[in-house]
Coordinates of C-alpha atoms and ligand atoms in Angstrom, one line a residue:
M1 CA 25.0 -2.1 48.9
H2 CA 27.6 -2.3 51.7
F3 CA 28.6 1.0 53.2
S4 CA 32.4 0.3 53.0
S5 CA 32.4 0.0 49.2
V6 CA 31.0 3.5 48.8
I7 CA 33.2 5.3 51.4
V8 CA 36.6 5.9 49.8
S9 CA 39.7 6.3 51.8
P10 CA 41.3 9.8 51.8
I11 CA 44.4 8.5 50.1
L12 CA 42.4 6.9 47.2
L13 CA 40.5 10.1 46.8
L14 CA 43.7 12.1 46.6
Q15 CA 45.1 9.7 44.0
F16 CA 41.9 10.0 42.0
C17 CA 42.0 13.8 42.0
I18 CA 45.7 13.9 40.9
R19 CA 45.0 11.5 38.0
T20 CA 42.0 13.6 36.9
L21 CA 44.1 16.8 37.0
C22 CA 46.9 15.1 35.0
N23 CA 44.4 13.8 32.3
L24 CA 42.9 17.3 32.1
W25 CA 46.3 18.9 31.7
S26 CA 47.4 16.5 28.9
S27 CA 44.2 16.8 27.0
V28 CA 44.5 20.6 27.0
F29 CA 48.3 21.0 26.5
L30 CA 49.4 17.9 24.6
N31 CA 48.5 17.4 20.9
V32 CA 48.0 21.1 20.5
R33 CA 49.5 22.2 17.1
R34 CA 51.8 25.2 17.3
P35 CA 50.5 27.9 15.1
S36 CA 54.0 28.7 13.9
D37 CA 54.9 25.3 12.5
D38 CA 53.5 21.9 11.8
S39 CA 54.6 20.3 15.0
T40 CA 53.0 18.6 18.0
I41 CA 54.3 19.0 21.6
L42 CA 55.1 15.6 23.1
P43 CA 55.1 14.9 26.9
D44 CA 58.8 15.2 27.1
G45 CA 58.6 18.7 25.7
K46 CA 60.1 17.8 22.3
A47 CA 58.3 18.7 19.1
E48 CA 57.2 16.0 16.7
Q49 CA 56.6 17.1 13.0
T50 CA 53.0 16.6 12.0
A51 CA 53.0 14.8 8.6
T52 CA 52.3 17.0 5.6
V53 CA 49.7 15.5 3.4
P54 CA 50.8 15.3 -0.3
T55 CA 47.4 16.6 -1.6
S56 CA 48.9 17.9 -4.8
V57 CA 52.1 16.5 -6.3
N58 CA 54.2 17.4 -9.3
Y59 CA 56.1 14.4 -10.6
H60 CA 59.0 15.4 -13.0
F61 CA 59.6 11.8 -14.1
T62 CA 62.1 12.9 -16.9
R63 CA 64.6 15.7 -17.2
K64 CA 65.1 15.2 -21.0
C65 CA 63.7 17.8 -23.3
N66 CA 63.6 18.6 -27.0
Y67 CA 63.4 22.4 -26.4
K68 CA 66.1 24.8 -25.1
C69 CA 64.3 27.4 -23.1
G70 CA 67.1 29.6 -21.8
F71 CA 65.4 30.2 -18.4
C72 CA 64.5 26.5 -17.7
F73 CA 64.7 25.6 -14.1
H74 CA 64.4 21.8 -14.5
T75 CA 67.3 20.8 -16.7
A76 CA 68.6 17.6 -18.2
K77 CA 71.1 16.8 -15.4
T78 CA 70.3 13.0 -15.8
S79 CA 68.6 10.9 -18.4
F80 CA 67.1 8.6 -15.8
V81 CA 63.5 7.5 -15.8
L82 CA 62.1 4.9 -13.4
P83 CA 60.8 1.6 -14.7
L84 CA 57.0 1.9 -15.2
E85 CA 56.1 -0.5 -12.3
E86 CA 58.3 1.4 -9.9
A87 CA 56.7 4.7 -10.9
K88 CA 53.3 3.1 -10.3
R89 CA 54.4 1.8 -6.9
G90 CA 55.5 5.3 -5.9
L91 CA 52.2 6.8 -7.1
E92 CA 50.3 4.2 -5.1
L93 CA 52.3 5.2 -2.0
L94 CA 51.4 8.8 -2.6
K95 CA 47.7 7.9 -3.0
D96 CA 47.8 6.0 0.3
A97 CA 49.4 9.1 1.9
G98 CA 46.5 11.3 0.8
M99 CA 47.4 12.5 -2.8
E100 CA 44.3 13.9 -4.7
K101 CA 46.0 15.6 -7.6
I102 CA 49.0 14.5 -9.7
N103 CA 50.7 16.7 -12.3
F104 CA 53.2 15.1 -14.7
S105 CA 56.0 17.4 -15.8
G106 CA 59.6 17.3 -16.8
G107 CA 61.7 17.9 -18.9
E108 CA 59.2 17.1 -21.7
P109 CA 56.8 14.4 -20.5
F110 CA 55.7 13.4 -24.0
L111 CA 59.3 12.6 -25.0
H112 CA 59.8 9.3 -23.2
E113 CA 58.5 6.3 -25.2
K114 CA 56.7 8.8 -27.5
G115 CA 54.2 9.6 -24.8
D116 CA 53.2 6.1 -24.0
F117 CA 55.0 6.0 -20.6
L118 CA 53.1 9.1 -19.7
G119 CA 49.8 7.8 -21.1
K120 CA 50.1 4.6 -19.0
L121 CA 50.8 6.6 -15.8
V122 CA 47.8 8.9 -16.6
Q123 CA 45.5 5.9 -17.1
F124 CA 46.8 4.2 -14.0
C125 CA 46.2 7.3 -11.8
K126 CA 42.7 7.8 -13.1
Q127 CA 41.5 4.2 -13.6
D128 CA 43.3 2.3 -10.8
L129 CA 44.0 5.0 -8.2
Q130 CA 40.8 6.9 -9.0
L131 CA 42.6 10.3 -8.4
P132 CA 40.2 13.3 -8.6
S133 CA 42.7 15.2 -10.7
V134 CA 45.3 14.0 -13.3
S135 CA 47.1 16.7 -15.2
I136 CA 50.2 17.3 -17.5
V137 CA 52.3 20.3 -18.2
S138 CA 54.0 20.1 -21.6
N139 CA 55.6 22.2 -24.3
G140 CA 53.1 20.6 -26.7
S141 CA 55.5 19.8 -29.5
M142 CA 55.4 16.0 -29.3
I143 CA 51.7 15.5 -28.7
Q144 CA 49.7 13.7 -31.4
E145 CA 46.0 13.2 -31.9
R146 CA 46.2 9.5 -31.3
W147 CA 47.5 10.1 -27.8
F148 CA 44.2 11.9 -27.0
Q149 CA 42.2 9.0 -28.6
K150 CA 44.0 6.5 -26.4
Y151 CA 44.4 8.4 -23.1
G152 CA 42.2 11.5 -23.3
D153 CA 39.5 10.0 -21.1
Y154 CA 41.9 9.7 -18.2
L155 CA 43.2 13.2 -18.3
D156 CA 41.6 16.1 -16.5
I157 CA 43.8 19.1 -17.4
L158 CA 46.5 19.6 -20.1
A159 CA 48.7 22.7 -19.6
I160 CA 50.7 23.9 -22.5
S161 CA 53.5 26.4 -22.0
C162 CA 53.5 29.4 -24.2
D163 CA 55.6 32.5 -23.4
S164 CA 55.0 34.5 -26.6
F165 CA 52.7 34.8 -29.6
N166 CA 55.5 36.1 -31.6
E167 CA 57.5 33.3 -33.3
D168 CA 60.8 35.4 -33.2
T169 CA 60.5 35.8 -29.4
N170 CA 59.9 32.1 -29.0
Q171 CA 63.1 31.4 -31.1
L172 CA 65.0 33.9 -28.9
I173 CA 63.8 32.2 -25.7
G174 CA 64.6 28.8 -27.1
R175 CA 60.9 27.8 -26.8
A176 CA 61.0 26.0 -30.1
Q177 CA 62.3 22.9 -32.0
G178 CA 63.9 24.0 -35.3
K179 CA 61.6 26.2 -37.3
K180 CA 58.3 24.5 -36.2
S181 CA 55.7 27.0 -35.1
H182 CA 55.0 26.7 -31.4
I183 CA 51.9 28.9 -31.8
E184 CA 50.2 26.9 -34.6
N185 CA 50.8 23.8 -32.5
L186 CA 49.2 25.4 -29.5
Y187 CA 46.0 26.2 -31.4
K188 CA 45.9 22.6 -32.8
I189 CA 46.2 21.2 -29.3
R190 CA 43.5 23.6 -28.1
G191 CA 41.2 22.0 -30.7
W192 CA 42.0 18.5 -29.6
C193 CA 41.4 19.3 -25.9
A194 CA 37.9 20.5 -26.9
R195 CA 37.3 17.4 -29.1
Y196 CA 38.5 14.9 -26.5
K197 CA 37.1 16.7 -23.5
V198 CA 40.3 17.6 -21.7
A199 CA 40.4 21.0 -19.8
F200 CA 43.0 23.3 -21.5
K201 CA 45.4 25.5 -19.5
I202 CA 48.2 27.8 -20.5
N203 CA 51.5 28.5 -18.6
T204 CA 53.5 31.6 -19.3
V205 CA 56.9 32.6 -17.9
V206 CA 57.3 36.4 -17.9
N207 CA 60.9 37.3 -18.7
T208 CA 62.9 40.0 -20.3
F209 CA 61.9 38.9 -23.8
N210 CA 58.1 39.0 -23.4
V211 CA 57.6 41.4 -20.6
D212 CA 56.2 44.1 -22.9
E213 CA 53.9 41.9 -24.9
D214 CA 50.2 42.1 -24.9
M215 CA 48.7 38.6 -25.0
Q216 CA 45.1 39.4 -24.3
E217 CA 43.7 38.8 -27.7
N218 CA 45.3 35.3 -28.1
I219 CA 44.6 34.2 -24.6
N220 CA 40.9 35.2 -25.0
K221 CA 40.7 33.3 -28.3
L222 CA 42.3 30.2 -26.8
D223 CA 40.0 30.5 -23.7
P224 CA 41.9 28.3 -21.2
V225 CA 40.3 27.3 -17.9
R226 CA 43.4 28.8 -16.2
W227 CA 46.3 31.0 -17.4
K228 CA 49.2 30.6 -15.0
V229 CA 51.6 33.5 -15.3
F230 CA 54.9 33.0 -13.6
Q231 CA 57.7 35.4 -12.8
C232 CA 60.9 33.9 -14.2
L233 CA 62.6 32.2 -11.2
L234 CA 66.3 31.4 -10.6
I235 CA 67.3 28.1 -9.0
D236 CA 70.9 27.5 -8.1
G237 CA 72.3 24.4 -9.8
E238 CA 69.6 24.5 -12.5
N239 CA 69.6 27.8 -14.2
A240 CA 72.0 29.8 -12.1
G241 CA 75.4 29.2 -10.5
E242 CA 78.5 27.4 -11.7
E243 CA 77.1 23.9 -12.0
A244 CA 74.0 24.9 -13.8
L245 CA 73.2 23.8 -17.4
R246 CA 71.3 27.1 -18.0
E247 CA 72.2 30.7 -17.3
A248 CA 68.9 32.5 -16.8
E249 CA 70.1 35.7 -15.2
R250 CA 69.5 37.6 -18.5
F251 CA 65.8 36.5 -18.4
V252 CA 65.0 37.7 -14.9
I253 CA 62.6 40.7 -14.4
R254 CA 62.0 42.9 -11.4
D255 CA 58.8 42.7 -9.3
L256 CA 57.6 46.0 -10.7
Q257 CA 57.9 44.7 -14.3
F258 CA 56.0 41.6 -13.3
Q259 CA 53.2 43.8 -11.8
D260 CA 53.1 45.9 -15.0
F261 CA 52.5 42.7 -17.1
L262 CA 49.8 41.6 -14.7
E263 CA 48.1 45.0 -14.9
R264 CA 48.2 45.0 -18.7
H265 CA 46.3 41.7 -18.6
S266 CA 44.0 42.4 -15.7
S267 CA 40.9 42.0 -17.9
V268 CA 41.7 38.3 -18.4
T269 CA 39.6 36.6 -15.7
C270 CA 41.3 33.2 -15.8
L271 CA 44.8 34.7 -15.1
V272 CA 46.5 33.2 -12.0
P273 CA 49.7 35.1 -11.1
E274 CA 52.7 33.5 -9.5
S275 CA 55.4 35.8 -8.3
N276 CA 58.8 34.3 -7.3
E277 CA 57.8 34.5 -3.6
K278 CA 54.6 32.5 -4.2
M279 CA 56.2 30.0 -6.4
R280 CA 59.4 29.0 -4.6
N281 CA 58.2 26.6 -1.8
S282 CA 54.5 26.1 -2.7
Y283 CA 54.9 23.1 -4.9
L284 CA 55.6 19.5 -3.8
I285 CA 58.1 18.5 -6.4
L286 CA 59.2 14.9 -7.0
D287 CA 62.2 14.3 -9.2
E288 CA 63.0 11.4 -11.6
Y289 CA 64.0 9.2 -8.6
M290 CA 60.8 10.1 -6.7
R291 CA 62.8 12.3 -4.3
F292 CA 61.1 15.5 -3.0
L293 CA 63.0 18.6 -4.0
D294 CA 63.4 21.3 -1.3
C295 CA 63.8 24.8 -2.8
R296 CA 64.1 26.8 0.4
E297 CA 67.8 27.5 0.0
G298 CA 67.3 28.7 -3.6
R299 CA 68.4 25.3 -5.0
K300 CA 66.8 21.9 -5.3
D301 CA 67.9 19.8 -2.4
P302 CA 66.7 16.2 -2.7
S303 CA 65.2 14.1 0.1
K304 CA 65.6 10.3 0.1
S305 CA 63.3 8.5 -2.4
I306 CA 59.8 7.7 -1.3
L307 CA 60.5 4.3 -2.8
D308 CA 63.2 3.7 -0.2
V309 CA 61.9 5.4 3.0
G310 CA 58.2 6.0 2.3
V311 CA 56.3 9.3 1.8
R312 CA 56.0 10.2 5.5
E313 CA 59.8 10.4 6.0
A314 CA 60.7 11.8 2.6
I315 CA 58.2 14.6 2.8
L316 CA 59.8 16.0 6.0
F317 CA 62.6 17.1 3.6
S318 CA 60.4 18.6 1.0
G319 CA 60.5 22.2 2.2
F320 CA 56.8 22.4 1.3
D321 CA 55.0 25.6 2.5
E322 CA 51.4 24.4 2.8
K323 CA 50.1 27.9 3.8
M324 CA 51.6 29.4 0.6
F325 CA 50.2 26.5 -1.4
L326 CA 46.7 27.5 -0.2
R327 CA 47.4 31.2 -0.5
R328 CA 48.4 30.9 -4.2
G329 CA 45.1 29.1 -4.9
G330 CA 46.8 25.7 -5.2
K331 CA 43.6 24.0 -4.3
Y332 CA 40.9 24.7 -6.9
V333 CA 38.3 22.8 -9.0
W334 CA 40.7 20.3 -10.5
S335 CA 38.5 17.5 -11.7
K336 CA 37.2 18.0 -15.2
A337 CA 33.9 16.4 -14.0
D338 CA 33.4 19.4 -11.7
M339 CA 34.3 22.1 -14.1
K340 CA 30.9 22.4 -15.9
L341 CA 32.7 23.0 -19.2
E342 CA 31.0 23.3 -22.6
W343 CA 33.1 21.1 -24.8
Ligands
SAM1 C1 60.1 22.8 -16.3 S1 58.7 22.8 -17.4 C2 58.4 21.1 -17.8 C3 57.2 20.9 -18.7 C4 57.4 21.3 -20.2 N1 58.6 21.0 -20.7 C5 57.0 22.7 -20.4 O1 57.9 23.5 -20.6 O2 55.8 23.0 -20.2 C6 57.3 23.2 -16.3 C7 56.8 24.6 -16.2 O3 57.9 25.4 -15.6 C8 58.0 26.6 -16.3 N2 59.3 27.1 -16.1 C9 60.5 26.7 -16.6 N3 61.5 27.5 -16.1 C10 61.0 28.4 -15.4 C11 61.5 29.5 -14.6 N4 62.8 29.8 -14.6 N5 60.7 30.3 -13.9 C12 59.3 30.0 -13.9 N6 58.8 29.0 -14.5 C13 59.6 28.2 -15.3 C14 57.7 26.2 -17.7 O4 57.4 27.3 -18.6 C15 56.6 25.2 -17.6 O5 55.3 25.9 -17.6
SF4_2 S1 60.8 24.8 -19.9 FE1 61.5 24.5 -22.0 S2 63.5 23.5 -21.8 FE2 62.5 23.4 -19.8 S3 61.6 21.4 -19.8 FE3 60.0 22.8 -20.5 S4 60.2 23.0 -22.8 FE4 62.0 21.9 -22.0

C-alpha cells in the first residue's frame, strides 16, 4: 500500500472530526421524544407531532336511538349513516394505521337496517380485517336471537347498558321503550351470549336516580366479564348548554357520591370504574362521518373525516390522551379467544 493513501491531510482530518461530532449530536438529541408531549424535535428546532396509533376505536356510526335516556351524551343531532362500503373503507384505513380493537356504538347500533348493517361491519372487521377484538355497546332492546346465529361468531364482546334493576328507575331515566322490561331483556341477552359464545359485559351510568342502589346481587347473577361503571358526564352541545338535545344537569352526581357507589360494590371483582376525569379524553371517538371527536374543551369538536384526509392527519385533532387510556385500563384481554371463558 502506498504511504500517501494512508496519511491524511490535517484539513481532511478536521473535516472528518467535525462530521463525526455532528452525527453524534444528531443521534443523541434529534428524534428524542419529549416526555411531556407526543412530539419529536426536528433539526430546525420545531416540534413534529408523533402520530398517535388508533389501537382502540369507538365508531358511533349512527346517532339515532329508540330510547330517551335523559343523560345521553351522544344524541340524535343527525340521522346520517355512511354507506356500507364507505364505512368499510374507513375501517380498513384504521386497520392500516394500527387499529386492534373496534367498538361499535351509537345512538343505538342495532337500529339501522334492523342490525344487519352492524352485523356486516362486525363480520368484515373479524373475517376480512382480522381484528383481535370486535365489540358492541347497545341498549339491548333491538337484539334478536337470529342476529347471534348469523353474526355471533365474529363478535368478541357485547356490552349492554343497564343503569338500574328497578323498572321504575329505568322509566324515570328514560332507559326504556314503552313498557317493555329492560331487565328481562338483559337476562335474555345474557343467555344468548353464553349460547353463542360472545363475552358479555355491562355498562352502568351512575346518576342521581340510581346512586343509592345496591346492584351486587344482580351483577353477580349476570356474571359479566367486565362491569364498566361510569360517573354521569356532561358534554356541551350534547347533554348540556343551549344547543343540546338533552339537559343532563339533574343527573349529575358529585365525586364523593360516585366513590360511595364504588365502595358499596367493592366486592364485585369485575367492576371497572370510570370517573369523569378518566373518561373525558381517554376514548378515540369517531362520529357518523368518521370524524374524530375532541372532548378536551368539554364539548365534541370534530376533526376532518378520515375518509377525506386519512387517519394520520385527522387523529391530530382527536384530543386523545393515550396515557389516560392506559391508566384507565383501556388495554385489556379483549379477544374472546384469550379470555378462557367457560361458555
Ligand atoms: C351513548 S351510548 C350508545 C350505545 C347504546 N345506545 C347504549 O346506551 O348502550 C354508549 C354508552 O355511553 C353511556 N353514556 C351515555 N350517556 C352518558 C353520560 N352522560 N355519562 C356517562 N356515560 C354515558 C351509555 O350508558 C352507554 O353505555
Ligand atoms: S344512552 Fe340511551 S338514549 Fe343514548 S344512545 Fe344509548 S340508549 Fe340511546
